């Protein structure tokens, strides 16, 4: 029997293992990736750079969690971003803070973060076993006393379920943690993708495939809530064969409750640095030097080539119209389209393409201070398996670390109490 068995060796699992081991517990991580490989998903986060956390205060943390943020108040209070930064720096990982308070390793290598976690686990005597956990073992009192695996049973005084969500299933996040929780009697909010590319109804997105827009403002409007703007940010995005992707789009997706066709509209301001009046003056200057050209060939200095035709079409103009024939009303329509280039959301891309999973174990069935199940004593939760998710910027990893810290310490406290 081990003191603490952890299901899943990702960011949350490793951090929980280290926390519990530092408190003197005998810790075993059960990881179903080939050869029990730890941190496989962590290696690809932040495009391989690993946005470890966000160097902000508690209010900012909670503001970046759209659902169930208050549940994390205690966990964050005991494990802030600055604590996570100090943890990795103590392990020899140099960190840097970039735009938006995003924290990365100076090396820009997620592998350095993973290697630091693995090395710390090994130095503390944390054991790893390559196996697939199929169910929790619950005794006659209703307490968790271990797990069943594809290679036999393992008994444990405490169990921490940190099996992740359903995004990037090739890294081991295959949704098995949700099934384990459900089998034990927990309610699980239906998993959905979050921080995910968006499918759009417009067919010309495919014509613009590969076009990357920088320094544009993307806004998201909800038609079911009086066309309320629920997201607006300056940054980068990308057109694809199915719709749009990129940092702005991923962030916008986290604000979409359900991608019902026709409900959400995206509006791109292609020239956010110009007021409508300044843009109109700019268009007039460009037109002055291209009086005899057709409209489709007169906007090359203002817009990327791939988006010129779609912009003209959305403005209701003929691309073959001569510039010297463009009326004031037509010019204004063109400017309005440049300031509000609309797309309509049709749906999410598959959860396998999402950065994180929305949904998971209902937080009302979990103690917020300890992450212990309210239904099953000695069972704890950490990371993406819980029904909490955040926007981009390092907040989701901070959730993983903070909940793992709470679970690891609570497991140690429960065993210390038993031994007393």
CSV table of C-alpha atoms in Angstrom, one decimal:
chain,number,residue,atom,x,y,z
A,1,UNK,CA,0.0,0.0,0.0
A,2,UNK,CA,1.2,3.5,-0.8
A,3,UNK,CA,0.4,6.7,1.0
A,4,UNK,CA,-0.7,8.6,-2.1
A,5,UNK,CA,-1.6,7.3,-5.5
A,6,UNK,CA,-1.9,9.8,-8.3
A,7,UNK,CA,-3.8,9.0,-11.5
A,8,UNK,CA,-2.1,10.9,-14.3
A,9,UNK,CA,1.4,12.3,-14.7
A,10,UNK,CA,0.8,15.6,-16.3
A,11,UNK,CA,1.3,19.1,-14.9
A,12,UNK,CA,-1.2,18.6,-12.0
A,13,UNK,CA,-0.2,15.1,-11.3
A,14,UNK,CA,3.5,15.8,-11.0
A,15,UNK,CA,3.0,19.0,-8.9
A,16,UNK,CA,0.7,17.0,-6.6
A,17,UNK,CA,3.2,14.2,-6.3
A,18,UNK,CA,6.0,16.7,-5.4
A,19,UNK,CA,3.8,18.5,-2.9
A,20,UNK,CA,2.8,15.2,-1.2
A,21,UNK,CA,6.4,13.7,-1.3
A,22,UNK,CA,7.8,16.9,0.3
A,23,UNK,CA,5.4,16.2,3.2
A,24,UNK,CA,7.0,12.8,3.6
A,25,UNK,CA,4.4,10.6,1.8
A,26,UNK,CA,5.2,7.5,-0.2
A,27,UNK,CA,3.9,8.6,-3.6
A,28,UNK,CA,3.1,6.6,-6.8
A,29,UNK,CA,2.0,8.1,-10.1
A,30,UNK,CA,0.0,5.8,-12.4
A,31,UNK,CA,0.5,7.0,-16.0
A,32,UNK,CA,-0.9,5.2,-19.0
A,33,UNK,CA,1.2,6.9,-21.6
A,34,UNK,CA,3.8,4.5,-23.2
A,35,UNK,CA,6.6,3.7,-20.8
A,36,UNK,CA,4.8,5.8,-18.2
A,37,UNK,CA,6.1,9.1,-19.8
A,38,UNK,CA,5.3,12.1,-17.7
A,39,UNK,CA,4.4,15.6,-18.8
A,40,UNK,CA,3.7,14.6,-22.4
A,41,UNK,CA,1.0,17.2,-23.0
A,42,UNK,CA,3.0,19.8,-21.0
A,43,UNK,CA,5.8,19.5,-23.6
A,44,UNK,CA,3.6,21.0,-26.4
A,45,UNK,CA,1.9,23.8,-24.4
A,46,UNK,CA,2.5,27.3,-25.5
A,47,UNK,CA,3.7,26.0,-28.9
A,48,UNK,CA,6.5,24.2,-27.2
A,49,UNK,CA,7.5,27.2,-25.1
A,50,UNK,CA,5.2,26.4,-22.0
A,51,UNK,CA,3.4,29.4,-20.6
A,52,UNK,CA,4.0,28.3,-17.0
A,53,UNK,CA,1.7,30.8,-15.3
A,54,UNK,CA,0.6,34.5,-15.3
A,55,UNK,CA,2.4,36.9,-13.0
A,56,UNK,CA,-0.7,38.7,-11.7
A,57,UNK,CA,-2.7,39.1,-8.5
A,58,UNK,CA,-5.6,37.1,-7.2
A,59,UNK,CA,-8.3,39.4,-8.6
A,60,UNK,CA,-6.7,39.1,-12.1
A,61,UNK,CA,-6.6,35.3,-11.8
A,62,UNK,CA,-10.3,35.1,-10.9
A,63,UNK,CA,-11.2,37.6,-13.6
A,64,UNK,CA,-9.7,35.2,-16.2
A,65,UNK,CA,-11.7,32.2,-15.2
A,66,UNK,CA,-15.2,32.5,-16.8
A,67,UNK,CA,-16.8,29.5,-15.0
A,68,UNK,CA,-16.6,28.5,-11.3
A,69,UNK,CA,-13.8,30.9,-10.6
A,70,UNK,CA,-14.8,31.5,-6.9
A,71,UNK,CA,-14.3,27.8,-6.3
A,72,UNK,CA,-10.6,28.3,-6.8
A,73,UNK,CA,-10.3,31.2,-4.3
A,74,UNK,CA,-8.8,29.1,-1.5
A,75,UNK,CA,-6.5,27.1,-3.8
A,76,UNK,CA,-5.2,30.3,-5.4
A,77,UNK,CA,-4.7,32.0,-2.1
A,78,UNK,CA,-2.3,29.2,-1.0
A,79,UNK,CA,-0.6,28.8,-4.3
A,80,UNK,CA,-0.2,32.1,-6.3
A,81,UNK,CA,1.6,32.5,-9.6
A,82,UNK,CA,4.6,34.0,-7.7
A,83,UNK,CA,4.8,30.7,-5.7
A,84,UNK,CA,4.8,28.7,-8.9
A,85,UNK,CA,7.5,31.0,-10.3
A,86,UNK,CA,9.6,30.6,-7.2
A,87,UNK,CA,9.1,26.8,-7.3
A,88,UNK,CA,10.6,26.5,-10.8
A,89,UNK,CA,13.3,29.0,-10.2
A,90,UNK,CA,14.4,27.0,-7.1
A,91,UNK,CA,14.7,24.0,-9.5
A,92,UNK,CA,17.1,26.0,-11.6
A,93,UNK,CA,14.6,27.1,-14.3
A,94,UNK,CA,15.2,30.7,-15.4
A,95,UNK,CA,11.9,32.5,-16.1
A,96,UNK,CA,10.8,35.6,-18.0
A,97,UNK,CA,7.7,37.7,-18.1
A,98,UNK,CA,6.3,38.7,-21.5
A,99,UNK,CA,3.3,40.7,-22.8
A,100,UNK,CA,0.2,40.2,-20.7
A,101,UNK,CA,2.2,39.0,-17.7
A,102,UNK,CA,2.7,35.6,-19.4
A,103,UNK,CA,5.5,33.7,-17.8
A,104,UNK,CA,7.9,31.5,-19.9
A,105,UNK,CA,11.2,29.7,-19.3
A,106,UNK,CA,14.0,31.9,-20.6
A,107,UNK,CA,15.0,28.9,-22.8
A,108,UNK,CA,11.6,29.0,-24.5
A,109,UNK,CA,11.6,25.2,-24.0
A,110,UNK,CA,8.7,23.4,-22.5
A,111,UNK,CA,11.0,20.4,-22.2
A,112,UNK,CA,13.0,22.3,-19.5
A,113,UNK,CA,9.8,22.6,-17.4
A,114,UNK,CA,9.0,18.9,-17.8
A,115,UNK,CA,12.5,17.8,-17.0
A,116,UNK,CA,12.6,19.9,-13.9
A,117,UNK,CA,9.4,18.3,-12.6
A,118,UNK,CA,10.6,14.8,-13.4
A,119,UNK,CA,14.0,15.4,-11.8
A,120,UNK,CA,12.3,16.8,-8.6
A,121,UNK,CA,9.9,13.7,-8.5
A,122,UNK,CA,12.9,11.4,-8.7
A,123,UNK,CA,14.9,13.2,-6.1
A,124,UNK,CA,11.9,12.9,-3.7
A,125,UNK,CA,11.5,9.2,-4.4
A,126,UNK,CA,8.2,9.4,-6.3
A,127,UNK,CA,7.6,6.2,-8.1
A,128,UNK,CA,6.0,5.8,-11.5
A,129,UNK,CA,4.1,2.8,-12.9
A,130,UNK,CA,2.9,2.4,-16.5
A,131,UNK,CA,-0.6,1.2,-16.2
A,132,UNK,CA,-4.2,2.2,-17.1
A,133,UNK,CA,-6.5,2.9,-14.1
A,134,UNK,CA,-9.9,1.4,-14.9
A,135,UNK,CA,-11.8,2.2,-11.6
A,136,UNK,CA,-11.5,3.4,-8.1
A,137,UNK,CA,-11.6,0.9,-5.2
A,138,UNK,CA,-14.3,1.9,-2.7
A,139,UNK,CA,-14.6,0.0,0.6
A,140,UNK,CA,-17.7,-0.8,2.6
A,141,UNK,CA,-17.5,2.6,4.4
A,142,UNK,CA,-17.6,4.4,1.0
A,143,UNK,CA,-14.0,5.6,1.2
A,144,UNK,CA,-11.5,5.3,-1.6
A,145,UNK,CA,-8.8,2.7,-0.8
A,146,UNK,CA,-7.0,2.4,-4.1
A,147,UNK,CA,-7.5,1.6,-7.8
A,148,UNK,CA,-8.0,-1.2,-10.2
A,149,UNK,CA,-5.7,-1.1,-13.2
A,150,UNK,CA,-5.2,-3.2,-16.3
A,151,UNK,CA,-2.4,-5.0,-14.5
A,152,UNK,CA,-4.1,-5.5,-11.1
A,153,UNK,CA,-5.1,-3.6,-8.0
A,154,UNK,CA,-3.1,-1.0,-6.1
A,155,UNK,CA,-4.1,-0.1,-2.6
A,156,UNK,CA,-3.5,3.4,-1.3
A,157,UNK,CA,-4.4,5.5,1.7
A,158,UNK,CA,-5.3,8.5,-0.6
A,159,UNK,CA,-5.9,8.9,-4.3
A,160,UNK,CA,-5.6,12.1,-6.4
A,161,UNK,CA,-7.4,12.0,-9.7
A,162,UNK,CA,-5.4,14.2,-12.1
A,163,UNK,CA,-6.0,12.5,-15.4
A,164,UNK,CA,-6.6,15.7,-17.4
A,165,UNK,CA,-9.4,16.4,-19.9
A,166,UNK,CA,-10.0,15.3,-23.5
A,167,UNK,CA,-7.8,17.8,-25.5
A,168,UNK,CA,-4.8,16.4,-27.3
A,169,UNK,CA,-5.7,12.8,-26.7
A,170,UNK,CA,-2.5,11.6,-28.3
A,171,UNK,CA,-0.7,13.0,-25.2
A,172,UNK,CA,-2.8,10.8,-22.9
A,173,UNK,CA,-5.7,13.2,-22.2
A,174,UNK,CA,-8.4,10.8,-23.4
A,175,UNK,CA,-11.2,11.6,-21.0
A,176,UNK,CA,-10.7,8.5,-18.9
A,177,UNK,CA,-10.6,10.6,-15.7
A,178,UNK,CA,-14.2,11.7,-16.3
A,179,UNK,CA,-15.3,8.0,-16.7
A,180,UNK,CA,-13.5,7.0,-13.5
A,181,UNK,CA,-15.2,9.9,-11.6
A,182,UNK,CA,-18.6,9.0,-13.0
A,183,UNK,CA,-18.2,5.3,-12.2
A,184,UNK,CA,-17.6,6.3,-8.6
A,185,UNK,CA,-20.8,8.4,-8.4
A,186,UNK,CA,-19.6,11.9,-9.2
A,187,UNK,CA,-21.5,14.1,-11.7
A,188,UNK,CA,-19.5,15.3,-14.6
A,189,UNK,CA,-20.4,18.3,-16.7
A,190,UNK,CA,-20.4,17.3,-20.4
A,191,UNK,CA,-16.9,17.9,-21.8
A,192,UNK,CA,-16.6,20.6,-24.5
A,193,UNK,CA,-13.7,22.2,-26.2
A,194,UNK,CA,-12.4,25.5,-25.0
A,195,UNK,CA,-9.6,27.7,-26.4
A,196,UNK,CA,-10.3,26.1,-29.8
A,197,UNK,CA,-10.5,27.2,-33.4
A,198,UNK,CA,-13.9,28.2,-34.8
A,199,UNK,CA,-15.8,27.0,-37.8
A,200,UNK,CA,-17.4,29.8,-39.7
A,201,UNK,CA,-20.3,29.8,-42.2
A,202,UNK,CA,-18.5,32.0,-44.7
A,203,UNK,CA,-17.0,29.9,-47.6
A,204,UNK,CA,-14.4,32.6,-48.5
A,205,UNK,CA,-12.4,31.7,-45.3
A,206,UNK,CA,-11.0,28.9,-47.3
A,207,UNK,CA,-10.0,31.3,-50.0
A,208,UNK,CA,-8.0,33.3,-47.4
A,209,UNK,CA,-6.5,30.1,-45.9
A,210,UNK,CA,-3.1,30.8,-44.4
A,211,UNK,CA,-3.6,34.5,-44.1
A,212,UNK,CA,-2.3,35.7,-40.8
A,213,UNK,CA,-3.6,39.1,-39.5
A,214,UNK,CA,-1.6,41.0,-37.0
A,215,UNK,CA,-2.6,44.0,-34.9
A,216,UNK,CA,-6.3,43.6,-35.6
A,217,UNK,CA,-9.1,43.8,-33.1
A,218,UNK,CA,-11.4,40.8,-32.9
A,219,UNK,CA,-14.8,41.2,-31.2
A,220,UNK,CA,-17.4,38.6,-30.3
A,221,UNK,CA,-21.1,39.4,-30.2
A,222,UNK,CA,-24.0,37.3,-28.8
A,223,UNK,CA,-27.2,37.8,-30.7
A,224,UNK,CA,-29.2,36.0,-28.0
A,225,UNK,CA,-28.2,38.7,-25.5
A,226,UNK,CA,-29.1,41.7,-27.5
A,227,UNK,CA,-25.9,41.5,-29.6
A,228,UNK,CA,-23.8,42.1,-26.5
A,229,UNK,CA,-20.1,42.2,-27.0
A,230,UNK,CA,-18.7,39.5,-24.8
A,231,UNK,CA,-15.0,39.7,-26.0
A,232,UNK,CA,-12.8,42.2,-27.7
A,233,UNK,CA,-9.0,42.2,-28.0
A,234,UNK,CA,-6.1,43.4,-30.1
A,235,UNK,CA,-3.7,40.8,-31.4
A,236,UNK,CA,-3.2,38.1,-34.1
A,237,UNK,CA,-5.5,35.6,-35.8
A,238,UNK,CA,-5.4,33.2,-38.8
A,239,UNK,CA,-7.8,32.1,-41.6
A,240,UNK,CA,-8.1,28.4,-42.2
A,241,UNK,CA,-10.0,26.1,-44.6
A,242,UNK,CA,-12.8,25.8,-42.0
A,243,UNK,CA,-12.9,29.3,-40.5
A,244,UNK,CA,-10.5,31.0,-38.1
A,245,UNK,CA,-7.8,30.2,-35.5
A,246,UNK,CA,-4.9,31.9,-33.8
A,247,UNK,CA,-4.6,33.6,-30.3
A,248,UNK,CA,-7.5,36.0,-30.6
A,249,UNK,CA,-9.9,33.3,-31.8
A,250,UNK,CA,-8.8,30.8,-29.1
A,251,UNK,CA,-9.5,33.4,-26.5
A,252,UNK,CA,-12.8,34.3,-28.0
A,253,UNK,CA,-13.9,30.7,-28.0
A,254,UNK,CA,-13.7,30.6,-24.2
A,255,UNK,CA,-16.6,33.1,-24.1
A,256,UNK,CA,-18.9,31.0,-26.3
A,257,UNK,CA,-21.4,29.2,-24.2
A,258,UNK,CA,-22.6,26.9,-27.0
A,259,UNK,CA,-21.8,27.5,-30.7
A,260,UNK,CA,-25.3,27.4,-32.0
A,261,UNK,CA,-25.3,28.4,-35.6
A,262,UNK,CA,-26.3,32.0,-36.0
A,263,UNK,CA,-25.9,32.9,-32.4
A,264,UNK,CA,-22.4,34.4,-32.4
A,265,UNK,CA,-20.8,36.9,-34.7
A,266,UNK,CA,-17.2,37.8,-35.1
A,267,UNK,CA,-16.2,41.3,-36.1
A,268,UNK,CA,-12.6,42.1,-37.2
A,269,UNK,CA,-11.4,45.6,-37.2
A,270,UNK,CA,-8.7,45.4,-39.8
A,271,UNK,CA,-7.4,48.9,-39.0
A,272,UNK,CA,-8.0,49.5,-35.3
A,273,UNK,CA,-5.4,52.2,-35.2
A,274,UNK,CA,-7.5,54.5,-37.4
A,275,UNK,CA,-10.8,56.2,-36.6
A,276,UNK,CA,-13.4,55.9,-39.3
A,277,UNK,CA,-12.6,59.4,-40.4
A,278,UNK,CA,-8.9,58.7,-40.6
A,279,UNK,CA,-9.5,55.5,-42.5
A,280,UNK,CA,-11.7,57.4,-45.0
A,281,UNK,CA,-8.9,59.9,-45.5
A,282,UNK,CA,-6.4,57.1,-46.0
A,283,UNK,CA,-8.6,55.5,-48.6
A,284,UNK,CA,-9.0,58.8,-50.5
A,285,UNK,CA,-5.2,59.2,-50.6
A,286,UNK,CA,-4.8,55.7,-52.0
A,287,UNK,CA,-7.5,56.2,-54.5
A,288,UNK,CA,-6.0,59.5,-55.6
A,289,UNK,CA,-3.0,57.6,-56.9
A,290,UNK,CA,-5.0,54.9,-58.6
A,291,UNK,CA,-7.8,56.7,-60.4
A,292,UNK,CA,-7.8,54.5,-63.5
A,293,UNK,CA,-7.4,51.1,-61.7
A,294,UNK,CA,-10.2,48.7,-60.9
A,295,UNK,CA,-11.1,48.6,-57.2
A,296,UNK,CA,-9.7,45.1,-56.8
A,297,UNK,CA,-6.2,46.4,-57.7
A,298,UNK,CA,-6.3,49.7,-55.7
A,299,UNK,CA,-6.2,48.5,-52.1
A,300,UNK,CA,-2.8,46.7,-52.0
A,301,UNK,CA,-1.2,49.3,-49.8
A,302,UNK,CA,-4.1,49.2,-47.3
A,303,UNK,CA,-5.0,45.5,-46.9
A,304,UNK,CA,-3.3,42.1,-47.4
A,305,UNK,CA,-3.9,40.8,-50.9
A,306,UNK,CA,-5.9,37.7,-49.8
A,307,UNK,CA,-8.6,39.8,-48.0
A,308,UNK,CA,-9.1,42.5,-50.6
A,309,UNK,CA,-11.7,40.7,-52.6
A,310,UNK,CA,-13.7,39.4,-49.6
A,311,UNK,CA,-13.7,43.0,-48.2
A,312,UNK,CA,-15.0,44.5,-51.4
A,313,UNK,CA,-17.6,41.8,-51.8
A,314,UNK,CA,-18.9,42.3,-48.2
A,315,UNK,CA,-19.1,46.1,-48.9
A,316,UNK,CA,-21.5,45.3,-51.8
A,317,UNK,CA,-19.1,46.6,-54.4
A,318,UNK,CA,-17.9,45.3,-57.8
A,319,UNK,CA,-14.2,44.5,-57.8
A,320,UNK,CA,-14.1,45.6,-61.4
A,321,UNK,CA,-15.5,49.0,-60.6
A,322,UNK,CA,-13.1,51.8,-61.6
A,323,UNK,CA,-11.7,53.9,-58.7
A,324,UNK,CA,-12.7,57.1,-60.4
A,325,UNK,CA,-16.3,55.8,-60.4
A,326,UNK,CA,-16.5,55.0,-56.7
A,327,UNK,CA,-19.1,57.2,-55.0
A,328,UNK,CA,-18.8,58.7,-51.5
A,329,UNK,CA,-21.4,56.2,-50.2
A,330,UNK,CA,-19.5,53.3,-51.8
A,331,UNK,CA,-16.3,54.5,-50.2
A,332,UNK,CA,-17.9,54.8,-46.8
A,333,UNK,CA,-19.4,51.2,-47.2
A,334,UNK,CA,-15.8,50.0,-47.9
A,335,UNK,CA,-14.5,51.8,-44.8
A,336,UNK,CA,-17.3,50.4,-42.7
A,337,UNK,CA,-16.4,46.8,-43.8
A,338,UNK,CA,-12.7,47.3,-43.1
A,339,UNK,CA,-13.6,48.4,-39.6
A,340,UNK,CA,-16.1,45.6,-39.2
A,341,UNK,CA,-15.3,42.5,-41.3
A,342,UNK,CA,-17.9,40.0,-40.1
A,343,UNK,CA,-17.9,36.2,-39.8
A,344,UNK,CA,-20.5,34.0,-38.3
A,345,UNK,CA,-19.7,31.1,-36.0
A,346,UNK,CA,-21.0,27.8,-37.0
A,347,UNK,CA,-19.3,25.6,-34.4
A,348,UNK,CA,-16.2,24.5,-32.5
A,349,UNK,CA,-13.5,22.4,-34.0
A,350,UNK,CA,-13.2,19.0,-32.3
A,351,UNK,CA,-12.2,18.8,-28.7
A,352,UNK,CA,-9.1,17.0,-29.8
A,353,UNK,CA,-7.9,20.3,-31.3
A,354,UNK,CA,-8.7,22.3,-28.2
A,355,UNK,CA,-6.0,23.6,-25.8
A,356,UNK,CA,-8.2,22.7,-22.8
A,357,UNK,CA,-11.5,21.0,-22.0
A,358,UNK,CA,-14.5,22.8,-20.6
A,359,UNK,CA,-16.5,20.6,-18.2
A,360,UNK,CA,-15.5,17.9,-15.8
A,361,UNK,CA,-16.3,16.9,-12.2
A,362,UNK,CA,-18.9,19.2,-10.7
A,363,UNK,CA,-17.2,21.5,-8.2
A,364,UNK,CA,-20.2,21.5,-5.9
A,365,UNK,CA,-19.1,17.9,-5.1
A,366,UNK,CA,-15.6,18.9,-4.2
A,367,UNK,CA,-14.2,20.7,-1.1
A,368,UNK,CA,-12.6,24.0,-2.4
A,369,UNK,CA,-9.9,24.2,0.3
A,370,UNK,CA,-8.7,20.6,0.0
A,371,UNK,CA,-10.0,19.3,-3.4
A,372,UNK,CA,-11.3,16.3,-1.6
A,373,UNK,CA,-14.5,14.7,-2.8
A,374,UNK,CA,-17.6,15.5,-0.7
A,375,UNK,CA,-18.9,12.0,-1.7
A,376,UNK,CA,-15.9,9.8,-1.3
A,377,UNK,CA,-13.4,10.2,1.6
A,378,UNK,CA,-9.7,10.0,0.6
A,379,UNK,CA,-10.4,10.9,-3.0
A,380,UNK,CA,-9.0,14.2,-4.3
A,381,UNK,CA,-9.1,16.0,-7.7
A,382,UNK,CA,-6.6,18.2,-9.4
A,383,UNK,CA,-6.3,20.0,-12.8
A,384,UNK,CA,-8.4,19.7,-15.9
A,385,UNK,CA,-10.5,16.9,-14.6
A,386,UNK,CA,-12.4,19.5,-12.6
A,387,UNK,CA,-15.1,21.7,-14.2
A,388,UNK,CA,-12.9,24.8,-14.2
A,389,UNK,CA,-11.1,26.4,-17.2
A,390,UNK,CA,-9.6,29.8,-18.0
A,391,UNK,CA,-8.6,32.1,-20.8
A,392,UNK,CA,-5.2,31.9,-22.5
A,393,UNK,CA,-2.2,33.4,-20.8
A,394,UNK,CA,-0.9,30.8,-18.3
A,395,UNK,CA,-4.1,30.7,-16.3
A,396,UNK,CA,-5.0,27.1,-17.0
A,397,UNK,CA,-1.6,25.8,-15.8
A,398,UNK,CA,-2.0,28.0,-12.7
A,399,UNK,CA,-5.2,26.2,-12.0
A,400,UNK,CA,-3.5,22.8,-12.4
A,401,UNK,CA,-0.7,23.8,-10.0
A,402,UNK,CA,-2.9,25.4,-7.4
A,403,UNK,CA,-5.4,22.6,-7.2
A,404,UNK,CA,-2.6,20.0,-7.2
A,405,UNK,CA,-0.9,21.9,-4.3
A,406,UNK,CA,-4.2,21.9,-2.4
A,407,UNK,CA,-4.8,18.2,-3.0
A,408,UNK,CA,-1.2,17.1,-2.2
A,409,UNK,CA,-1.2,18.9,1.1
A,410,UNK,CA,-4.6,17.7,2.0
A,411,UNK,CA,-3.6,14.1,1.3
A,412,UNK,CA,-0.6,14.6,3.6
A,413,UNK,CA,-2.7,16.3,6.3
A,414,UNK,CA,-5.2,13.3,6.3
A,415,UNK,CA,-2.4,10.8,6.7
A,416,UNK,CA,-0.7,12.8,9.4
A,417,UNK,CA,-4.0,13.0,11.3
A,418,UNK,CA,-4.4,9.2,11.0
A,419,UNK,CA,-0.9,8.6,12.3
A,420,UNK,CA,-1.3,11.0,15.2
